[in-house]
Coordinates of C-alpha atoms in Angstrom, one line a residue:
M192 CA -164.2 -64.7 12.6
P193 CA -164.0 -68.0 10.7
T194 CA -162.1 -68.3 7.5
I195 CA -164.7 -68.6 4.6
V196 CA -164.2 -71.0 1.8
P197 CA -165.8 -69.7 -1.5
V198 CA -167.4 -72.6 -3.4
I199 CA -168.0 -71.3 -6.9
L200 CA -170.5 -73.3 -9.0
C201 CA -169.9 -73.1 -12.8
G202 CA -172.5 -74.8 -14.9
G203 CA -175.3 -74.2 -17.3
S204 CA -175.4 -72.9 -20.9
G205 CA -176.9 -69.4 -20.5
T206 CA -179.2 -69.8 -23.4
R207 CA -181.4 -66.8 -22.5
L208 CA -178.4 -64.6 -23.4
W209 CA -178.0 -66.3 -26.8
P210 CA -176.4 -65.5 -29.2
R211 CA -173.6 -63.9 -27.1
S212 CA -173.7 -66.7 -24.5
R213 CA -173.4 -70.1 -26.1
A214 CA -173.0 -73.7 -24.8
S215 CA -169.3 -73.6 -25.8
M216 CA -168.7 -70.2 -24.0
P217 CA -171.6 -69.5 -21.5
K218 CA -172.2 -66.3 -19.6
P219 CA -169.9 -66.9 -16.6
F220 CA -166.9 -66.6 -18.8
L221 CA -167.9 -63.5 -20.7
P222 CA -167.1 -59.9 -19.8
L223 CA -170.8 -58.8 -19.7
V224 CA -170.5 -56.0 -17.1
G225 CA -167.2 -54.2 -17.1
D226 CA -163.8 -55.7 -18.2
S227 CA -163.9 -58.8 -16.0
T228 CA -165.9 -61.9 -16.7
L229 CA -168.7 -62.8 -14.3
F230 CA -166.5 -65.7 -13.1
E231 CA -163.5 -63.6 -12.6
A232 CA -165.6 -61.1 -10.6
A233 CA -166.9 -63.8 -8.4
L234 CA -163.4 -64.8 -7.5
A235 CA -162.3 -61.2 -7.0
R236 CA -165.1 -60.7 -4.4
C237 CA -163.5 -63.2 -2.1
P238 CA -159.9 -62.1 -1.5
G239 CA -157.6 -63.7 1.0
T240 CA -157.0 -60.2 2.5
D241 CA -160.7 -60.2 3.6
G242 CA -160.8 -63.5 5.4
F243 CA -161.5 -65.8 2.4
A244 CA -159.7 -69.1 1.8
P245 CA -158.6 -70.2 -1.7
P246 CA -161.7 -71.1 -3.8
V247 CA -163.2 -74.4 -4.6
V248 CA -164.7 -74.4 -8.1
V249 CA -167.1 -77.0 -9.2
T250 CA -167.5 -77.3 -13.0
G251 CA -168.0 -79.8 -15.8
H252 CA -165.6 -81.1 -18.4
K253 CA -166.8 -78.7 -21.2
H254 CA -166.1 -75.6 -19.1
L255 CA -162.8 -76.8 -17.5
A256 CA -160.6 -75.0 -19.9
H257 CA -162.4 -71.7 -19.4
V258 CA -162.3 -72.1 -15.6
E259 CA -158.6 -72.8 -15.5
A260 CA -157.7 -70.0 -18.0
Q261 CA -159.6 -67.5 -15.9
L262 CA -158.8 -68.9 -12.4
G263 CA -155.2 -68.1 -12.7
A264 CA -152.5 -69.1 -10.2
I265 CA -154.3 -69.0 -6.9
D266 CA -152.4 -71.0 -4.3
G267 CA -154.5 -73.8 -2.8
A268 CA -157.4 -73.4 -5.2
Q269 CA -159.3 -76.6 -6.1
V270 CA -161.2 -77.5 -9.3
I271 CA -163.7 -80.3 -8.9
V272 CA -164.7 -81.7 -12.3
E273 CA -168.2 -83.0 -12.4
P274 CA -168.4 -86.0 -14.7
S275 CA -172.1 -85.3 -15.3
A276 CA -174.6 -82.6 -14.2
R277 CA -176.5 -83.7 -11.1
N278 CA -177.8 -80.3 -9.9
T279 CA -176.7 -78.1 -7.0
A280 CA -177.2 -80.5 -4.0
A281 CA -174.7 -82.9 -5.4
A282 CA -172.3 -80.2 -6.7
I283 CA -172.2 -78.6 -3.2
A284 CA -171.7 -82.0 -1.6
L285 CA -168.7 -82.7 -3.8
A286 CA -167.1 -79.5 -2.5
A287 CA -168.1 -80.3 1.1
L288 CA -166.4 -83.7 1.0
R289 CA -163.1 -82.2 -0.1
L290 CA -163.0 -79.8 2.8
P291 CA -162.5 -80.1 6.6
E292 CA -165.7 -80.7 8.5
D293 CA -165.5 -77.4 10.4
A294 CA -164.9 -75.3 7.3
V295 CA -167.5 -72.6 6.5
M296 CA -168.5 -72.8 2.9
L297 CA -169.8 -69.8 1.0
V298 CA -171.7 -71.2 -2.0
C299 CA -171.9 -68.7 -4.9
P300 CA -173.1 -69.0 -8.5
S301 CA -170.4 -68.0 -11.0
D302 CA -172.7 -66.0 -13.2
H303 CA -174.2 -63.3 -11.0
H304 CA -173.3 -59.6 -10.9
I305 CA -172.9 -57.8 -7.6
G306 CA -172.3 -54.1 -7.9
N307 CA -171.7 -53.4 -4.2
V308 CA -168.8 -55.7 -3.3
E309 CA -168.4 -54.1 0.2
A310 CA -172.0 -55.0 1.1
F311 CA -171.4 -58.5 -0.2
A312 CA -168.4 -58.9 2.1
V313 CA -170.4 -57.7 5.1
A314 CA -173.2 -60.1 4.4
A315 CA -170.7 -63.0 3.8
H316 CA -169.1 -62.5 7.2
A317 CA -172.5 -62.1 8.9
A318 CA -173.6 -65.4 7.3
A319 CA -170.4 -67.1 8.3
A320 CA -170.9 -66.1 11.9
L321 CA -174.3 -67.7 11.9
A322 CA -172.9 -70.8 10.2
E323 CA -170.4 -71.1 13.0
D324 CA -173.4 -71.5 15.3
G325 CA -174.9 -74.3 13.2
W326 CA -177.3 -72.3 11.0
L327 CA -177.7 -73.0 7.3
V328 CA -177.8 -69.5 5.9
S329 CA -179.2 -68.0 2.7
F330 CA -178.6 -64.5 1.4
G331 CA -181.9 -62.6 1.4
I332 CA -181.4 -60.2 -1.4
E333 CA -183.4 -57.0 -1.1
A334 CA -186.4 -57.1 -3.4
T335 CA -186.5 -53.8 -5.4
R336 CA -189.4 -54.7 -7.7
P337 CA -192.2 -57.3 -7.9
E338 CA -190.1 -59.9 -9.7
T339 CA -191.8 -63.1 -10.8
G340 CA -188.6 -64.8 -12.0
F341 CA -187.1 -65.5 -8.5
G342 CA -188.0 -67.5 -5.5
Y343 CA -188.5 -65.6 -2.2
L344 CA -187.5 -66.0 1.4
K345 CA -189.9 -64.8 4.2
R346 CA -188.0 -63.3 7.1
G347 CA -188.8 -64.8 10.5
E348 CA -187.7 -63.8 14.0
P349 CA -184.3 -62.4 14.6
I350 CA -181.4 -64.6 15.6
S351 CA -178.8 -61.9 15.9
Q352 CA -178.3 -58.2 15.0
T353 CA -177.8 -59.2 11.3
G354 CA -179.6 -62.6 10.9
F355 CA -183.1 -64.0 11.0
R356 CA -184.7 -67.3 10.8
T357 CA -186.1 -68.2 7.4
A358 CA -189.8 -68.5 8.0
Q359 CA -190.7 -69.8 4.6
F360 CA -189.2 -70.6 1.2
V361 CA -191.6 -69.4 -1.6
E362 CA -191.6 -70.6 -5.2
K363 CA -191.7 -68.0 -8.0
P364 CA -194.9 -66.1 -7.5
D365 CA -197.3 -64.5 -10.0
L366 CA -197.3 -60.7 -10.4
D367 CA -200.0 -60.0 -7.9
R368 CA -198.4 -62.1 -5.2
A369 CA -195.0 -60.5 -6.0
K370 CA -196.5 -57.1 -5.5
A371 CA -197.9 -58.2 -2.2
F372 CA -194.5 -59.5 -1.1
L373 CA -192.9 -56.2 -1.9
A374 CA -195.5 -54.2 0.0
E375 CA -195.2 -56.4 3.0
G376 CA -191.5 -55.7 3.3
I377 CA -190.4 -59.0 4.9
Y378 CA -189.8 -61.0 1.7
A379 CA -186.4 -61.1 0.0
W380 CA -185.2 -62.7 -3.2
N381 CA -183.5 -66.1 -3.0
G382 CA -180.4 -65.6 -5.1
G383 CA -178.9 -69.0 -4.4
I384 CA -176.0 -67.8 -2.2
F385 CA -175.5 -69.9 0.9
A386 CA -173.2 -70.3 3.9
F387 CA -172.9 -73.3 6.2
R388 CA -170.3 -75.5 7.9
V389 CA -169.4 -78.6 6.0
K390 CA -170.5 -81.0 8.8
D391 CA -173.9 -79.3 9.2
F392 CA -174.6 -79.3 5.5
L393 CA -173.6 -83.0 5.2
A394 CA -175.7 -84.0 8.2
E395 CA -178.8 -82.3 6.8
L396 CA -178.2 -83.8 3.4
T397 CA -177.9 -87.2 4.9
A398 CA -181.0 -86.7 6.9
H399 CA -183.2 -85.5 4.0
R400 CA -181.6 -86.9 0.9
P401 CA -179.5 -89.9 2.0
Q402 CA -179.1 -91.3 -1.6
V403 CA -177.5 -88.0 -2.6
A404 CA -175.2 -87.9 0.4
Q405 CA -174.1 -91.5 0.1
G406 CA -173.8 -91.4 -3.7
V407 CA -171.6 -88.4 -3.7
A408 CA -169.5 -89.8 -0.8
D409 CA -168.9 -93.0 -2.8
A410 CA -168.0 -91.0 -5.9
V411 CA -165.5 -88.9 -4.0
A412 CA -164.0 -92.0 -2.3
K413 CA -163.4 -93.6 -5.7
G414 CA -162.2 -90.4 -7.3
S415 CA -158.7 -89.3 -8.1
A416 CA -156.7 -86.0 -7.9
D417 CA -154.7 -84.6 -10.7
G418 CA -152.8 -81.5 -9.5
Q419 CA -155.5 -78.9 -8.4
R420 CA -158.2 -81.0 -10.2
F421 CA -160.3 -83.6 -8.5
H422 CA -162.3 -86.1 -10.6
P423 CA -165.1 -88.0 -8.8
D424 CA -165.8 -91.5 -10.1
A425 CA -168.0 -91.0 -13.2
A426 CA -170.1 -94.1 -13.0
T427 CA -170.9 -93.7 -9.3
F428 CA -171.7 -90.0 -9.7
A429 CA -174.0 -90.6 -12.6
E430 CA -176.3 -92.6 -10.3
V431 CA -176.7 -89.7 -7.8
P432 CA -180.3 -88.3 -7.8
S433 CA -180.5 -84.8 -9.4
V434 CA -182.1 -82.3 -7.0
S435 CA -181.5 -78.7 -6.1
V436 CA -180.0 -77.7 -2.7
D437 CA -183.2 -75.8 -1.9
Y438 CA -185.4 -78.9 -2.3
A439 CA -182.9 -81.3 -0.8
V440 CA -181.8 -79.3 2.3
M441 CA -182.8 -75.7 2.7
E442 CA -186.6 -76.2 2.6
N443 CA -186.4 -79.2 5.0
T444 CA -183.9 -78.1 7.7
T445 CA -185.1 -76.6 11.0
R446 CA -181.9 -74.5 11.1
A447 CA -182.6 -72.3 8.0
A448 CA -181.5 -68.7 8.5
M449 CA -181.1 -65.6 6.3
V450 CA -179.0 -62.5 6.2
P451 CA -180.3 -59.4 4.4
A452 CA -178.1 -58.3 1.5
D453 CA -178.6 -55.0 -0.3
M454 CA -175.7 -55.3 -2.7
D455 CA -176.8 -54.3 -6.2
W456 CA -177.3 -57.9 -7.2
S457 CA -178.5 -59.3 -10.6
D458 CA -178.5 -62.9 -11.8
I459 CA -178.0 -61.5 -15.4
G460 CA -180.7 -64.1 -16.2
N461 CA -181.8 -62.5 -19.5
W462 CA -181.0 -59.6 -21.8
Q463 CA -183.1 -57.1 -19.9
A464 CA -181.4 -58.0 -16.6
L465 CA -178.1 -57.4 -18.3
H466 CA -179.4 -54.0 -19.6
E467 CA -180.4 -53.0 -16.1
A468 CA -176.9 -53.9 -14.8
L469 CA -175.2 -51.7 -17.4
H470 CA -174.6 -48.0 -17.5
R471 CA -177.4 -46.3 -19.4
D472 CA -177.6 -42.8 -20.9
D473 CA -180.3 -40.2 -20.1
D474 CA -182.7 -42.0 -22.5
G475 CA -182.0 -45.4 -20.9
N476 CA -180.0 -46.7 -23.8
S477 CA -176.9 -48.9 -23.6
V478 CA -174.3 -49.9 -26.1
R479 CA -171.9 -52.9 -25.8
G480 CA -169.4 -54.5 -28.0
Q481 CA -167.0 -53.4 -30.7
G482 CA -169.3 -52.4 -33.6
P483 CA -170.4 -48.9 -34.4
V484 CA -173.9 -48.1 -33.2
E485 CA -176.2 -45.1 -33.9
L486 CA -179.4 -44.6 -31.9
V487 CA -181.9 -41.9 -33.0
D488 CA -185.0 -41.1 -30.9
C489 CA -184.7 -44.3 -29.0
R490 CA -185.5 -45.1 -25.4
N491 CA -184.5 -48.1 -23.3
V492 CA -182.7 -49.8 -26.1
L493 CA -179.7 -52.1 -25.7
V494 CA -177.4 -52.8 -28.7
D495 CA -174.7 -55.4 -28.4
S496 CA -172.7 -55.9 -31.6
D497 CA -169.4 -57.6 -32.3
G498 CA -168.7 -55.8 -35.5
P499 CA -171.4 -54.8 -38.0
R500 CA -172.8 -51.3 -37.9
V501 CA -176.2 -51.2 -36.1
S502 CA -178.5 -48.2 -36.7
V503 CA -181.8 -48.0 -34.7
I504 CA -184.4 -45.2 -35.1
G505 CA -187.5 -44.5 -33.0
L506 CA -187.6 -47.7 -31.0
E507 CA -188.4 -48.2 -27.3
D508 CA -187.8 -51.2 -25.0
V509 CA -185.9 -53.2 -27.6
I510 CA -182.7 -55.3 -27.5
V511 CA -180.5 -55.9 -30.6
V512 CA -177.7 -58.5 -30.5
V513 CA -175.2 -59.2 -33.3
D514 CA -172.8 -62.1 -32.8
G515 CA -171.1 -63.2 -36.0
D516 CA -173.7 -64.5 -38.4
D517 CA -176.5 -64.5 -35.7
I518 CA -178.7 -61.5 -35.2
M519 CA -181.3 -61.5 -32.4
I520 CA -183.9 -58.8 -31.9
T521 CA -186.5 -58.8 -29.1
T522 CA -188.7 -56.5 -27.2
V523 CA -188.1 -56.3 -23.4
A524 CA -191.4 -58.3 -23.0
G525 CA -189.9 -61.2 -25.1
V526 CA -186.6 -61.7 -23.3
Q527 CA -187.7 -64.8 -21.5
K528 CA -188.4 -66.6 -24.8
V529 CA -184.8 -66.1 -26.2
G530 CA -183.8 -69.5 -24.8
N531 CA -186.5 -71.2 -26.8
L532 CA -185.2 -70.0 -30.1
S533 CA -183.9 -72.7 -32.4
G534 CA -180.5 -71.1 -32.5
A535 CA -180.3 -71.2 -28.7
K536 CA -181.6 -74.7 -28.3
N537 CA -179.8 -76.5 -31.1
Q538 CA -176.2 -75.8 -30.3

């Protein structure tokens, strides 16, 4: 089996988890599920003892201190410091251009929760095997509900015992279409986890987004190393077009494949997603944080408090968050609007 290089993408501000997640300390670096942060858990899922190489972390200046504090002393790890945010196609290209052309990259967001680490490892090795044959592979995460917040992958004909062609990339659907996808049984969530060889990814990026490929290559050629850090040239990188890897490569290549992954996955994309990833009592309630909490006649309530006492009586499908001087209360139906609050936007 090929050695797999984890490429961990660390960016974003996690405003939909405000006020706990903030621009200065976004959700990858918080212990939201269990004692480890989401970033630490992403690293721990890829141990050297299971065929993974030291990680390559791509992050920005404002998150560099958090990354290095939580990365620890991993021999051979690299940290690529993006001078500006240019979306995932450029971020992945930065990592690719710092690796041997035959290396298999496993691209993972830093802020997801995966409850079944064994299933993740199985899917990773299956994806790497396909990548060795020249496929560009997405994890097809088992759809467990009609979700309108994710893109979908339509499964095509089988390539191997564990892999399939990707017949179609589908944008986020409305509820009726999401229900139809679930009923059909051949659609999976697109969680933004990919595997491909360096040379295959760069060839496809050059074919479909030559300005991105050339711009990143120039920024890397003019860049400089500082210990485990690598700094691409800032002025050159700022001119690179901003486009996601899905639009730039995955939706254009004729070599798109997918491996099914049933691994208790969540993008922890909002407070309700976090609530679903946490342990809940018989009434569906969860309590996080250090403050005292009393729930009376409540169902499906999440309280996350960093100190003040919180008492809730007779509520259902509600989330209460206390972070310092900020208090945020929302219904489950309102969680997608948290990022639009002035406190979240004006940080």
